[in-house]
Amino acid sequence: MKQIVFLISAIAMVLAGPDPNCMPFNAPKDATFADCCQLKVEQIPADIITKCEASVPKPSGPPPPPPSDGKGPRPPPIAALCMAECALKETKIFVDGNIDKNAAITFLSAKDPSVKSTVETAVNYCADKIKNMPGPPNNSTGPAPPCSFIPMFATGCIYGQIYKTCGDKLNAQPDTCKSLLDFANKCDWVPPMKCKMSDV
């Protein structure tokens, strides 16, 4: 359990930095990259999402409670980590515990080669962030988490970096797209897909 809590905390620290408003549960929930940015960047195919939704473990109880001091959001359920890991394995982006940068760049720019430079910059930026993530402490005890935190972080980070460059390709409607851009600029990531964290 300590390892699981540590990994969730590590994700939160790298995604959110020092600002609690950048935590995953404070991200805009009514819009995603695909809704708002008209850059032709490949998305995870619906059939893979459906397959992964069916394969991830379902929570057996209620969502984890918020912190005892009442501040901040609940941590993301472990099933969300497994969903992201499954999706990136299916697309051959997450291989042998690491992000394959070339595979990620090829996949994301498949629809439109003109976005390749933007995608490459985003992938390299996020790969460097992953390298600098803290590892679990040496005295960690208990079972290791069933899935890696890297795919979940990588998807939010990469799409966030690309979203910040959307420019005149940003869908002005609804207003939530502007809110999502503000979040990306402030927090360095965006939710890559619509997904209620308590449902996965």
Short mmCIF file of C-alpha atoms in Angstrom, two decimals:
data_model
loop_
_atom_site.label_atom_id
_atom_site.label_comp_id
_atom_site.label_asym_id
_atom_site.label_seq_id
_atom_site.Cartn_x
_atom_site.Cartn_y
_atom_site.Cartn_z
CA MET A 1 0.00 0.00 0.00
CA LYS A 2 2.83 2.43 0.79
CA GLN A 3 4.26 1.92 -2.70
CA ILE A 4 0.87 2.64 -4.27
CA VAL A 5 0.36 5.79 -2.22
CA PHE A 6 3.88 6.95 -3.07
CA LEU A 7 3.41 6.47 -6.81
CA ILE A 8 0.12 8.38 -6.79
CA SER A 9 1.82 11.16 -4.85
CA ALA A 10 4.72 11.21 -7.33
CA ILE A 11 2.31 11.56 -10.25
CA ALA A 12 0.53 14.39 -8.49
CA MET A 13 3.76 16.22 -7.71
CA VAL A 14 5.04 16.06 -11.28
CA LEU A 15 1.69 16.81 -12.90
CA ALA A 16 0.59 19.47 -10.49
CA GLY A 17 3.81 21.00 -9.20
CA PRO A 18 3.27 23.07 -6.08
CA ASP A 19 -0.23 24.27 -7.05
CA PRO A 20 -3.09 22.16 -5.62
CA ASN A 21 -5.39 23.62 -8.28
CA CYS A 22 -3.47 21.56 -10.85
CA MET A 23 -4.33 18.22 -9.26
CA PRO A 24 -6.19 15.77 -11.54
CA PHE A 25 -9.58 16.21 -9.87
CA ASN A 26 -9.40 19.97 -10.45
CA ALA A 27 -8.96 19.63 -14.21
CA PRO A 28 -11.88 20.76 -16.41
CA LYS A 29 -14.23 17.81 -16.76
CA ASP A 30 -16.47 18.89 -19.64
CA ALA A 31 -13.91 19.09 -22.44
CA THR A 32 -10.88 17.19 -23.67
CA PHE A 33 -8.09 17.68 -26.18
CA ALA A 34 -10.15 15.92 -28.86
CA ASP A 35 -13.15 18.19 -28.23
CA CYS A 36 -11.22 21.42 -28.43
CA CYS A 37 -8.07 21.24 -30.53
CA GLN A 38 -8.48 20.87 -34.28
CA LEU A 39 -4.86 19.88 -34.86
CA LYS A 40 -4.95 16.47 -36.52
CA VAL A 41 -3.23 14.59 -33.73
CA GLU A 42 -4.12 10.92 -33.45
CA GLN A 43 -6.29 9.87 -30.51
CA ILE A 44 -6.50 6.49 -28.83
CA PRO A 45 -8.99 4.53 -30.99
CA ALA A 46 -12.41 3.85 -29.50
CA ASP A 47 -12.04 0.09 -29.89
CA ILE A 48 -8.86 0.13 -27.79
CA ILE A 49 -10.55 2.24 -25.12
CA THR A 50 -13.46 -0.22 -25.03
CA LYS A 51 -11.09 -3.19 -24.83
CA CYS A 52 -9.10 -1.60 -22.03
CA GLU A 53 -12.19 -0.56 -20.09
CA ALA A 54 -13.25 -4.21 -20.10
CA SER A 55 -9.85 -5.45 -18.97
CA VAL A 56 -9.03 -3.14 -16.07
CA PRO A 57 -9.98 -4.20 -12.55
CA LYS A 58 -13.18 -2.63 -11.29
CA PRO A 59 -13.15 -1.08 -7.81
CA SER A 60 -14.78 -3.30 -5.22
CA GLY A 61 -15.73 -0.46 -2.92
CA PRO A 62 -16.33 3.29 -2.85
CA PRO A 63 -13.73 5.73 -4.21
CA PRO A 64 -10.86 6.59 -1.88
CA PRO A 65 -11.77 9.33 0.61
CA PRO A 66 -10.33 12.84 0.43
CA PRO A 67 -7.41 13.71 2.73
CA SER A 68 -8.25 13.73 6.43
CA ASP A 69 -7.60 17.47 6.65
CA GLY A 70 -10.33 18.07 4.09
CA LYS A 71 -7.96 19.76 1.66
CA GLY A 72 -7.31 18.59 -1.86
CA PRO A 73 -8.95 15.93 -4.03
CA ARG A 74 -9.06 12.17 -3.78
CA PRO A 75 -6.11 10.38 -5.35
CA PRO A 76 -6.86 8.72 -8.71
CA PRO A 77 -7.95 5.08 -8.40
CA ILE A 78 -5.36 2.50 -9.36
CA ALA A 79 -7.70 1.31 -12.13
CA ALA A 80 -7.06 4.61 -13.94
CA LEU A 81 -3.37 3.72 -14.08
CA CYS A 82 -4.23 0.34 -15.58
CA MET A 83 -6.51 1.91 -18.18
CA ALA A 84 -3.72 4.18 -19.41
CA GLU A 85 -1.16 1.37 -19.36
CA CYS A 86 -3.44 -0.89 -21.41
CA ALA A 87 -4.10 1.82 -24.02
CA LEU A 88 -0.43 2.64 -24.53
CA LYS A 89 0.53 -1.03 -24.69
CA GLU A 90 -2.12 -1.63 -27.34
CA THR A 91 -0.72 1.24 -29.42
CA LYS A 92 2.87 -0.06 -28.92
CA ILE A 93 3.88 3.20 -27.22
CA PHE A 94 4.57 1.65 -23.81
CA VAL A 95 7.00 -1.24 -24.18
CA ASP A 96 9.05 -3.01 -21.51
CA GLY A 97 8.18 -0.43 -18.89
CA ASN A 98 9.20 2.58 -20.95
CA ILE A 99 7.74 5.06 -23.43
CA ASP A 100 8.96 4.34 -26.96
CA LYS A 101 9.44 7.91 -28.17
CA ASN A 102 9.63 6.98 -31.84
CA ALA A 103 6.45 4.93 -31.61
CA ALA A 104 4.67 7.77 -29.81
CA ILE A 105 5.73 10.32 -32.42
CA THR A 106 4.74 8.04 -35.31
CA PHE A 107 1.35 7.22 -33.78
CA LEU A 108 0.41 10.78 -32.84
CA SER A 109 1.43 12.30 -36.18
CA ALA A 110 -0.02 9.55 -38.39
CA LYS A 111 -3.02 11.63 -39.52
CA ASP A 112 -1.03 14.73 -40.45
CA PRO A 113 2.76 14.73 -40.91
CA SER A 114 2.77 18.53 -40.54
CA VAL A 115 2.26 18.16 -36.77
CA LYS A 116 5.27 15.86 -36.38
CA SER A 117 7.61 18.60 -35.16
CA THR A 118 5.08 19.74 -32.52
CA VAL A 119 4.50 16.15 -31.43
CA GLU A 120 8.22 15.40 -31.26
CA THR A 121 8.83 18.42 -29.02
CA ALA A 122 6.01 17.36 -26.70
CA VAL A 123 7.13 13.73 -26.50
CA ASN A 124 10.74 14.66 -25.77
CA TYR A 125 9.67 17.18 -23.11
CA CYS A 126 7.50 14.63 -21.32
CA ALA A 127 10.09 11.86 -21.64
CA ASP A 128 12.56 14.11 -19.83
CA LYS A 129 9.99 14.73 -17.10
CA ILE A 130 9.51 10.98 -16.69
CA LYS A 131 13.28 10.52 -16.29
CA ASN A 132 13.26 13.05 -13.47
CA MET A 133 10.38 11.47 -11.56
CA PRO A 134 11.34 10.32 -8.06
CA GLY A 135 11.54 6.59 -7.47
CA PRO A 136 9.93 4.83 -4.51
CA PRO A 137 11.84 5.03 -1.25
CA ASN A 138 14.11 2.11 -0.37
CA ASN A 139 12.01 1.21 2.65
CA SER A 140 8.75 0.85 0.70
CA THR A 141 6.71 -2.09 1.89
CA GLY A 142 3.59 -3.86 0.74
CA PRO A 143 2.52 -4.96 -2.73
CA ALA A 144 3.63 -3.00 -5.75
CA PRO A 145 0.86 -1.29 -7.74
CA PRO A 146 -0.61 -3.53 -10.47
CA CYS A 147 0.12 -1.01 -13.24
CA SER A 148 2.74 1.59 -14.07
CA PHE A 149 2.16 5.29 -13.44
CA ILE A 150 4.19 6.24 -16.54
CA PRO A 151 1.46 5.85 -19.23
CA MET A 152 -1.07 7.91 -17.28
CA PHE A 153 1.45 10.69 -16.77
CA ALA A 154 2.72 10.53 -20.35
CA THR A 155 -0.71 10.85 -21.97
CA GLY A 156 -1.71 13.89 -19.94
CA CYS A 157 1.67 15.53 -20.36
CA ILE A 158 2.05 14.96 -24.11
CA TYR A 159 -1.47 16.07 -25.01
CA GLY A 160 -1.04 19.05 -22.67
CA GLN A 161 2.10 20.23 -24.45
CA ILE A 162 0.46 19.86 -27.86
CA TYR A 163 -2.72 21.59 -26.66
CA LYS A 164 -0.71 24.65 -25.62
CA THR A 165 0.39 25.03 -29.27
CA CYS A 166 -3.12 24.63 -30.71
CA GLY A 167 -3.32 28.37 -31.51
CA ASP A 168 -5.92 29.25 -34.14
CA LYS A 169 -6.91 25.58 -34.27
CA LEU A 170 -8.52 25.95 -30.84
CA ASN A 171 -12.27 25.50 -30.90
CA ALA A 172 -13.65 28.71 -29.39
CA GLN A 173 -16.85 26.98 -28.35
CA PRO A 174 -17.69 25.87 -25.77
CA ASP A 175 -16.07 28.13 -23.19
CA THR A 176 -14.70 25.01 -21.51
CA CYS A 177 -12.11 24.78 -24.29
CA LYS A 178 -10.66 28.10 -23.15
CA SER A 179 -10.76 26.84 -19.56
CA LEU A 180 -8.88 23.74 -20.66
CA LEU A 181 -6.25 25.88 -22.39
CA ASP A 182 -5.86 27.99 -19.25
CA PHE A 183 -5.41 24.77 -17.27
CA ALA A 184 -2.81 23.46 -19.74
CA ASN A 185 -0.82 26.69 -19.64
CA LYS A 186 -0.90 26.76 -15.85
CA CYS A 187 -0.49 23.09 -15.08
CA ASP A 188 1.45 21.61 -18.04
CA TRP A 189 -1.03 18.79 -18.76
CA VAL A 190 -4.62 18.08 -19.83
CA PRO A 191 -6.94 15.08 -19.50
CA PRO A 192 -6.50 13.19 -22.80
CA MET A 193 -9.98 11.69 -22.77
CA LYS A 194 -13.31 11.96 -21.00
CA CYS A 195 -13.18 9.58 -18.12
CA LYS A 196 -14.68 9.91 -14.65
CA MET A 197 -11.88 8.87 -12.37
CA SER A 198 -14.32 7.26 -9.97
CA ASP A 199 -15.71 5.08 -12.76
CA VAL A 200 -12.51 3.37 -13.87
#
